CSV table of C-alpha atoms in Angstrom, one decimal:
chain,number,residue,atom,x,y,z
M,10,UNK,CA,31.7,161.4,0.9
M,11,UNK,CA,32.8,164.8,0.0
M,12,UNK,CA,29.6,167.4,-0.6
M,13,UNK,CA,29.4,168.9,-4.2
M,14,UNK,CA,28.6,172.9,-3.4
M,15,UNK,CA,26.9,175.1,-6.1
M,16,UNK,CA,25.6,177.9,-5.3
M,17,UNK,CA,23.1,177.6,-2.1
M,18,UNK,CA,22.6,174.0,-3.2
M,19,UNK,CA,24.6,170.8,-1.6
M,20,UNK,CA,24.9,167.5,-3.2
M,21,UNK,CA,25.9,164.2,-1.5
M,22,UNK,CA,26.4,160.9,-3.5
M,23,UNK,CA,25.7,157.6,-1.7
M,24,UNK,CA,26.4,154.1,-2.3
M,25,UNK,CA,26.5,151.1,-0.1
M,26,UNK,CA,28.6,148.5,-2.1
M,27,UNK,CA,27.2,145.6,0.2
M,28,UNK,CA,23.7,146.3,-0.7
M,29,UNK,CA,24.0,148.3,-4.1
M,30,UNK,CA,22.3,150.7,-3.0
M,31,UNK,CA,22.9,154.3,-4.3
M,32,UNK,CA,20.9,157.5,-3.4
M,33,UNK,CA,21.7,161.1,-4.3
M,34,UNK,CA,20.7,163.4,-1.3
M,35,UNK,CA,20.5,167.4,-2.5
M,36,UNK,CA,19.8,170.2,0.2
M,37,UNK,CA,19.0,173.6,-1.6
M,38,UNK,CA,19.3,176.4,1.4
M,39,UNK,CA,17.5,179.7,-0.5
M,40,UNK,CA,15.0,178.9,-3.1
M,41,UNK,CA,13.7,182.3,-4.6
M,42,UNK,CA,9.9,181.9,-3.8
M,43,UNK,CA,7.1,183.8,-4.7
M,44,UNK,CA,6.4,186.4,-1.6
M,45,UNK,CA,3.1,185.2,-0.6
M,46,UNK,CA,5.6,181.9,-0.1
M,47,UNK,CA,7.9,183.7,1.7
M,48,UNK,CA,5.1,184.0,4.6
M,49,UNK,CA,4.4,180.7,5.6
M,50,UNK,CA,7.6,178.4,5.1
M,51,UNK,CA,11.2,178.4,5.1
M,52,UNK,CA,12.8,178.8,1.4
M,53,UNK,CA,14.4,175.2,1.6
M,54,UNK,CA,14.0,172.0,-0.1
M,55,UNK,CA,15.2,168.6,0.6
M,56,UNK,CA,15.1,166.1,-1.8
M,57,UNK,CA,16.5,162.7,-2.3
M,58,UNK,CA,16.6,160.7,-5.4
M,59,UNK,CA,17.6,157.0,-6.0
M,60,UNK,CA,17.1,154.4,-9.1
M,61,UNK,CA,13.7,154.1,-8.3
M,62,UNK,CA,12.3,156.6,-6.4
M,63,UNK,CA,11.8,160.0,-5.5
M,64,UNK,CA,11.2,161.9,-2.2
M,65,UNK,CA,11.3,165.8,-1.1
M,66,UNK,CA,10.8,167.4,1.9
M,67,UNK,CA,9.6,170.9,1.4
M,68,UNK,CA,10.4,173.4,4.2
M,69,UNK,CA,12.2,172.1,6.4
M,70,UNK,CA,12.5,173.4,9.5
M,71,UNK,CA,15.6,171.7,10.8
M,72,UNK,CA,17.4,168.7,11.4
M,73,UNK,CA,18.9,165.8,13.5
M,74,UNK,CA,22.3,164.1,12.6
M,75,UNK,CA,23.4,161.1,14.9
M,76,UNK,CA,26.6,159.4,14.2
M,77,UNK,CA,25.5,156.8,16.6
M,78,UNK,CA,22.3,155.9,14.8
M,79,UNK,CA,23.8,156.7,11.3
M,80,UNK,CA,21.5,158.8,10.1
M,81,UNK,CA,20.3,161.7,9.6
M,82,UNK,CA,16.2,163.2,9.9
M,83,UNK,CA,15.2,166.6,7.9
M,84,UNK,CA,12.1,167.6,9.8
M,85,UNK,CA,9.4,170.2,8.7
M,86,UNK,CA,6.0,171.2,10.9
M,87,UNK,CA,3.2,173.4,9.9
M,88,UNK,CA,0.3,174.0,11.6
M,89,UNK,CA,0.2,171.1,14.0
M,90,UNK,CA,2.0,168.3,11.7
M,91,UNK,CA,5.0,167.4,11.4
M,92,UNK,CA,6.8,165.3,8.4
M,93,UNK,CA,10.4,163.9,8.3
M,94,UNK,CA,12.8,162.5,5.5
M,95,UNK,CA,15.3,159.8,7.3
M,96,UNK,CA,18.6,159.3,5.5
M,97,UNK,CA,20.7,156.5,6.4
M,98,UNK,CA,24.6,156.0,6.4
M,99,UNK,CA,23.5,152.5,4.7
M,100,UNK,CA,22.0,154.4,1.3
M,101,UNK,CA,18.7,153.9,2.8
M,102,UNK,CA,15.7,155.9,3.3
M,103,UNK,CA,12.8,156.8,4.5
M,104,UNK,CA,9.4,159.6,4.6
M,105,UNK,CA,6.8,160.3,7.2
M,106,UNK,CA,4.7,163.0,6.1
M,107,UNK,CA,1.7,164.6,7.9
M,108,UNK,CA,2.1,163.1,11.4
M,109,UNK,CA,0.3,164.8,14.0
M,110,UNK,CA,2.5,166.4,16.6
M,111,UNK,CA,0.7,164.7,19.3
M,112,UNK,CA,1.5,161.0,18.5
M,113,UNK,CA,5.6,162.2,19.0
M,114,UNK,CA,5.0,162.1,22.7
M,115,UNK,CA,2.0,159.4,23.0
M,116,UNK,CA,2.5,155.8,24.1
M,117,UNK,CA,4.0,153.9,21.6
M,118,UNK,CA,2.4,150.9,23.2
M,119,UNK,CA,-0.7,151.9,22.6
M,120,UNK,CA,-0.6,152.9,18.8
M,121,UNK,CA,-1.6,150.9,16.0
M,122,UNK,CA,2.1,148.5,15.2
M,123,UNK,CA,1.7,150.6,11.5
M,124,UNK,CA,2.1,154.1,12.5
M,125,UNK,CA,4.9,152.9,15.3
M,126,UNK,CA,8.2,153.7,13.1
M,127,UNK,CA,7.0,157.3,12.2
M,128,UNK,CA,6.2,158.1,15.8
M,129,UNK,CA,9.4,157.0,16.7
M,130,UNK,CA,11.5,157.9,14.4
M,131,UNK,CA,9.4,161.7,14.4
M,132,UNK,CA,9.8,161.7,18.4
M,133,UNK,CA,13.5,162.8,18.3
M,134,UNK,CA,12.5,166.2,16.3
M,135,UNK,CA,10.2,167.4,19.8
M,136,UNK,CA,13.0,169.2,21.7
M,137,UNK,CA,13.9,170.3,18.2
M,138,UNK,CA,10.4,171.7,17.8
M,139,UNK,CA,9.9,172.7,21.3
M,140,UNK,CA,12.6,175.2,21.0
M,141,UNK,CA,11.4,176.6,17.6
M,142,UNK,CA,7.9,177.3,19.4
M,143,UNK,CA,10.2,178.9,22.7
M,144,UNK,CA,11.5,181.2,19.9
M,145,UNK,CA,8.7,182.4,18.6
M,146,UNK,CA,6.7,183.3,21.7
């Protein structure tokens, strides 16, 4: 899966031939905002399209790749929430948008089975967002 590169934009084309599945994933680095933008988030976008749907993550504030796992998680957090797009070496994918920060660290065994997965799945960005709040002390 070779990247297409224009400009400060990335494309990768997926397709799982067992499943079907196909999902274009496009990460544009430096999107010219408006200044009063330019104060409160990161000039990124990530956003994935497939046959039948569409998903962005505005923002983001970084990322996760595991070859292990087969994925990889764009995370963005603003004032206390955090939201992450999950893209998976199978074509698949997924969003969790406006989780709080504190359920990344709670007992899973205690949460409601429906907000499990985005706990989870969110958990892996807390070093990742420890250090960004290190950095900005």
């Amino acid at each position: 899966m070779a990247p297409q590169i224009e400009g400060s934009s990335v494309r990768f084309s997926l397709f799982d031939p067992e499943s079907g599945r196909r999902l274009t994933l496009e990460i544009q680095r430096a999107l010219q905002l408006p200044p009063a933008l330019q104060e409160v988030m990161p000039p990124n976008l990530v956003s994935v399209y497939t046959p039948s749907s569409f998903l962005q993550l505005q923002g983001c504030t970084g990322y996760l790749a595991s070859q292990e796992l087969g994925e990889v998680i764009f995370f963005g957090r603003q004032q206390g929430f955090g939201s992450g797009l999950v893209v998976e070496r199978e074509v698949g994918c997924s969003l969790y948008a406006n989780v709080h920060e504190r359920l990344l660290s709670a007992d899973f065994m205690q949460l409601p089975p429906e907000m499990v997965m985005s706990s989870v799945a969110l958990s892996m960005s807390e070093t990742l967002f420890n250090d960004l709040d290190e950095s900005s002390s």
